[in-house]
Tab-separated table of C-alpha atoms in Angstrom:
chain	number	residue	atom	x	y	z
A	1	ASN	CA	0.000	0.000	0.000
A	2	ALA	CA	1.983	3.004	-1.285
A	3	GLY	CA	-0.620	5.644	-0.379
A	4	VAL	CA	-0.215	8.792	-2.484
A	5	THR	CA	2.791	9.039	-4.791
A	6	GLN	CA	3.986	11.966	-6.909
A	7	THR	CA	6.237	12.065	-9.954
A	8	PRO	CA	8.719	13.736	-10.316
A	9	LYS	CA	10.136	14.814	-6.940
A	10	PHE	CA	12.159	17.717	-8.372
A	11	ARG	CA	12.067	19.608	-11.649
A	12	VAL	CA	13.674	22.725	-13.099
A	13	LEU	CA	11.970	24.396	-16.061
A	14	LYS	CA	12.712	27.393	-18.198
A	15	THR	CA	10.041	30.044	-18.657
A	16	GLY	CA	7.597	28.957	-21.340
A	17	GLN	CA	8.252	25.231	-21.068
A	18	SER	CA	5.473	22.797	-20.284
A	19	MET	CA	5.307	19.818	-17.982
A	20	THR	CA	2.919	17.389	-16.315
A	21	LEU	CA	2.962	16.298	-12.683
A	22	LEU	CA	1.536	12.873	-11.967
A	23	CYS	CA	-0.281	11.884	-8.796
A	24	ALA	CA	-1.359	8.310	-8.067
A	25	GLN	CA	-3.255	6.845	-5.109
A	26	ASP	CA	-4.024	3.225	-4.280
A	27	MET	CA	-6.670	3.779	-1.583
A	28	ASN	CA	-9.665	3.889	-3.937
A	29	HIS	CA	-10.447	7.467	-2.895
A	30	GLU	CA	-13.052	9.357	-4.855
A	31	TYR	CA	-11.651	12.817	-4.183
A	32	MET	CA	-8.242	14.123	-5.275
A	33	TYR	CA	-6.615	17.552	-4.938
A	34	TRP	CA	-3.651	19.594	-6.132
A	35	TYR	CA	-2.172	22.270	-3.853
A	36	ARG	CA	0.762	24.600	-4.022
A	37	GLN	CA	2.696	25.614	-0.930
A	38	ASP	CA	4.577	28.894	-0.736
A	39	PRO	CA	6.299	30.401	2.329
A	40	GLY	CA	3.861	32.212	4.601
A	41	MET	CA	0.849	31.349	2.481
A	42	GLY	CA	-0.025	27.870	3.656
A	43	LEU	CA	-1.599	25.490	1.159
A	44	ARG	CA	-3.601	26.910	-1.695
A	45	LEU	CA	-5.927	24.695	-3.687
A	46	ILE	CA	-5.291	24.701	-7.438
A	47	HIS	CA	-7.814	22.163	-8.749
A	48	TYR	CA	-9.683	19.219	-7.355
A	49	SER	CA	-11.752	16.264	-8.523
A	50	VAL	CA	-14.713	14.529	-6.878
A	51	GLY	CA	-14.572	11.484	-9.126
A	52	GLU	CA	-13.233	9.952	-12.311
A	53	GLY	CA	-13.821	12.240	-15.267
A	54	THR	CA	-14.606	15.318	-13.139
A	55	THR	CA	-12.493	18.354	-12.272
A	56	ALA	CA	-13.154	21.704	-10.633
A	57	LYS	CA	-11.251	24.933	-10.033
A	58	GLY	CA	-9.846	25.775	-6.656
A	59	GLU	CA	-8.462	28.998	-5.256
A	60	VAL	CA	-5.558	29.550	-7.705
A	61	PRO	CA	-6.339	27.702	-10.971
A	62	ASP	CA	-4.853	30.152	-13.520
A	63	GLY	CA	-1.975	28.732	-15.539
A	64	TYR	CA	-2.784	25.122	-14.642
A	65	ASN	CA	-4.907	22.367	-16.147
A	66	VAL	CA	-5.847	18.967	-14.746
A	67	SER	CA	-7.260	15.662	-15.878
A	68	ARG	CA	-8.730	12.661	-14.028
A	69	LEU	CA	-9.087	9.979	-16.686
A	70	LYS	CA	-8.647	7.162	-14.174
A	71	LYS	CA	-9.865	7.083	-10.584
A	72	GLN	CA	-6.388	6.473	-9.191
A	73	ASN	CA	-4.570	9.194	-11.156
A	74	PHE	CA	-4.769	12.998	-11.125
A	75	LEU	CA	-2.534	14.936	-13.514
A	76	LEU	CA	-1.527	18.578	-13.164
A	77	GLY	CA	-0.289	20.370	-16.270
A	78	LEU	CA	1.588	23.613	-16.756
A	79	GLU	CA	1.203	24.704	-20.375
A	80	SER	CA	3.658	27.628	-20.295
A	81	ALA	CA	5.608	27.815	-17.067
A	82	ALA	CA	6.255	31.169	-15.393
A	83	PRO	CA	8.622	32.064	-12.519
A	84	SER	CA	5.544	32.731	-10.336
A	85	GLN	CA	4.821	29.007	-10.520
A	86	THR	CA	7.990	28.165	-8.642
A	87	SER	CA	6.612	26.316	-5.632
A	88	VAL	CA	6.194	22.988	-3.899
A	89	TYR	CA	3.219	21.079	-5.251
A	90	PHE	CA	1.296	18.565	-3.168
A	91	CYS	CA	-1.290	16.065	-4.250
A	92	ALA	CA	-3.818	14.640	-1.819
A	93	SER	CA	-6.766	12.266	-1.819
A	94	SER	CA	-9.688	11.652	0.507
A	95	TYR	CA	-13.071	10.060	1.090
A	96	PRO	CA	-16.150	12.244	0.547
A	97	ALA	CA	-17.323	14.699	3.206
A	98	GLY	CA	-19.411	13.051	5.899
A	99	ASP	CA	-17.554	9.760	5.707
A	100	THR	CA	-16.251	8.859	9.173
A	101	ARG	CA	-12.912	8.063	7.583
A	102	ASP	CA	-12.710	11.690	6.400
A	103	THR	CA	-9.125	12.880	6.187
A	104	GLN	CA	-6.719	13.867	3.464
A	105	TYR	CA	-3.692	11.746	2.576
A	106	PHE	CA	-0.826	13.718	1.084
A	107	GLY	CA	1.946	12.826	-1.300
A	108	PRO	CA	5.593	13.752	-0.596
A	109	GLY	CA	5.543	16.792	-2.865
A	110	THR	CA	7.186	18.013	-6.071
A	111	ARG	CA	9.627	20.889	-5.849
A	112	LEU	CA	9.387	22.932	-9.057
A	113	THR	CA	11.688	25.781	-10.009
A	114	VAL	CA	10.957	27.929	-13.056
A	115	LEU	CA	13.891	30.012	-14.273
B	1	ALA	CA	-17.621	31.322	3.095
B	2	GLN	CA	-15.521	29.143	5.334
B	3	SER	CA	-12.127	30.302	6.540
B	4	VAL	CA	-9.393	29.349	8.992
B	5	THR	CA	-7.138	31.733	10.915
B	6	GLN	CA	-3.887	30.758	12.567
B	7	LEU	CA	-2.716	33.944	14.253
B	8	ASP	CA	0.770	32.746	15.202
B	9	SER	CA	3.152	32.197	12.305
B	10	GLN	CA	5.969	31.029	14.601
B	11	VAL	CA	6.001	29.702	18.159
B	12	PRO	CA	9.331	29.069	19.921
B	13	VAL	CA	9.142	27.016	23.111
B	14	PHE	CA	11.649	25.260	25.330
B	15	GLU	CA	11.723	21.487	25.542
B	16	GLU	CA	9.354	20.006	28.156
B	17	ALA	CA	7.334	23.241	28.298
B	18	PRO	CA	3.631	23.328	27.372
B	19	VAL	CA	2.470	24.797	24.075
B	20	GLU	CA	-0.778	26.007	22.523
B	21	LEU	CA	-1.205	26.643	18.805
B	22	ARG	CA	-4.276	28.696	18.079
B	23	CYS	CA	-6.853	28.090	15.354
B	24	ASN	CA	-10.102	29.937	14.735
B	25	TYR	CA	-12.559	29.096	11.995
B	26	SER	CA	-15.666	30.482	10.409
B	27	SER	CA	-18.288	28.173	9.015
B	28	SER	CA	-22.011	28.297	8.515
B	29	VAL	CA	-22.393	24.559	8.036
B	30	SER	CA	-21.540	21.416	9.972
B	31	VAL	CA	-17.975	21.692	11.179
B	32	TYR	CA	-15.325	19.089	10.576
B	33	LEU	CA	-11.914	20.234	11.858
B	34	PHE	CA	-8.402	18.895	11.400
B	35	TRP	CA	-4.837	19.471	12.493
B	36	TYR	CA	-2.051	18.336	10.182
B	37	VAL	CA	1.679	18.302	10.842
B	38	GLN	CA	4.429	18.782	8.263
B	39	TYR	CA	7.999	17.774	9.064
B	40	PRO	CA	10.791	19.309	6.968
B	41	ASN	CA	10.778	18.234	3.323
B	42	GLN	CA	7.735	16.006	3.773
B	43	GLY	CA	4.051	16.072	2.964
B	44	LEU	CA	1.342	16.759	5.529
B	45	GLN	CA	0.184	14.060	7.933
B	46	LEU	CA	-3.035	13.994	9.928
B	47	LEU	CA	-2.446	14.732	13.611
B	48	LEU	CA	-6.039	14.659	14.868
B	49	LYS	CA	-9.565	15.500	13.772
B	50	TYR	CA	-12.983	16.411	15.081
B	51	LEU	CA	-15.995	15.145	13.143
B	52	SER	CA	-18.600	14.732	15.911
B	53	GLY	CA	-19.007	13.478	19.461
B	54	SER	CA	-16.571	14.411	22.231
B	55	THR	CA	-15.243	17.928	21.792
B	56	LEU	CA	-11.805	16.911	23.109
B	57	VAL	CA	-9.768	14.872	20.663
B	58	GLU	CA	-6.323	13.415	21.166
B	59	SER	CA	-3.458	12.201	19.014
B	60	ILE	CA	-1.205	9.224	19.660
B	61	ASN	CA	1.808	11.432	20.397
B	62	GLY	CA	0.335	13.534	23.202
B	63	PHE	CA	-1.321	16.428	21.366
B	64	GLU	CA	-4.941	17.309	22.029
B	65	ALA	CA	-7.416	19.822	20.648
B	66	GLU	CA	-10.786	21.013	21.866
B	67	PHE	CA	-13.643	22.015	19.623
B	68	ASN	CA	-15.247	25.145	21.074
B	69	LYS	CA	-18.334	26.067	19.105
B	70	SER	CA	-19.108	29.290	20.986
B	71	GLN	CA	-15.599	30.651	20.414
B	72	THR	CA	-15.266	29.038	16.958
B	73	SER	CA	-11.879	27.676	17.968
B	74	PHE	CA	-9.945	24.431	17.688
B	75	HIS	CA	-6.686	25.144	19.538
B	76	LEU	CA	-3.949	22.506	19.645
B	77	ARG	CA	-2.159	21.833	22.938
B	78	LYS	CA	0.583	19.653	24.302
B	79	PRO	CA	1.561	19.670	28.003
B	80	SER	CA	5.243	18.890	27.390
B	81	VAL	CA	6.941	19.234	24.005
B	82	HIS	CA	9.952	17.353	22.641
B	83	ILE	CA	12.611	18.404	20.171
B	84	SER	CA	11.002	16.002	17.690
B	85	ASP	CA	7.799	18.088	17.715
B	86	THR	CA	9.574	20.791	15.729
B	87	ALA	CA	7.473	21.083	12.572
B	88	GLU	CA	4.834	23.200	10.883
B	89	TYR	CA	1.255	22.690	11.987
B	90	PHE	CA	-1.795	23.404	9.850
B	91	CYS	CA	-5.393	23.736	10.952
B	92	ALA	CA	-8.097	22.943	8.384
B	93	VAL	CA	-11.881	22.937	8.087
B	94	ARG	CA	-13.819	20.688	5.760
B	95	GLY	CA	-15.891	22.560	3.210
B	96	THR	CA	-18.155	21.220	0.509
B	97	ASN	CA	-15.915	18.954	-1.593
B	98	LYS	CA	-12.695	20.543	-0.334
B	99	TYR	CA	-10.664	21.598	2.693
B	100	ILE	CA	-9.704	25.114	3.733
B	101	PHE	CA	-6.295	25.449	5.385
B	102	GLY	CA	-4.824	28.075	7.652
B	103	THR	CA	-1.451	29.603	6.831
B	104	GLY	CA	0.353	27.362	9.311
B	105	THR	CA	2.257	27.773	12.576
B	106	ARG	CA	5.923	26.865	12.734
B	107	LEU	CA	6.683	25.284	16.112
B	108	LYS	CA	10.337	25.380	17.089
B	109	VAL	CA	11.299	23.457	20.200
B	110	LEU	CA	14.484	24.727	21.832
B	111	ALA	CA	16.870	22.622	23.912
């Protein structure tokens, strides 16, 4: 049982390049999330998904796209990277609200630097 | 709209001293509250949560938090901290389909 895994762990991009971050979970969770963490700002939600084939915008969605083609995977894409997207990105998954098992399980993070 | 406020960005405390990390929330719906801990260069891990029932909840490593509906608070406490408790602590409230996090409190335990 690996929990939530993220690929890659580190990445350096040049401005304008594109990339995709992969998140996978093996807990059969319906809900998945992408956050970014910046110093002094806590975790900010980028996009989330409440089930396979669904996605929704979070607090800071601009410049990012997501896809949830399979229940266990949630992809985060940067079409044209900008220095403002330098951050640590975390993926998480959870059961639906109201489930007594309600909690989020986080991946180890991806540290992205955009030059 | 739901929100979470952690007023203290950093809390230094000496080893074996007590500590309280403050969390206040605003919510107009049923309240589910969480504390997560993040050790350096790691993801967040659940520390404890309140979904219903007893307003005092405890973690396996000695932390506790009390849900106070009248003061809209969910403060985290530990009677005696260890060096290994040095980490960043996040309070969160469950919203519809998502969680809302506070900005975090960095706890530094001094020898």
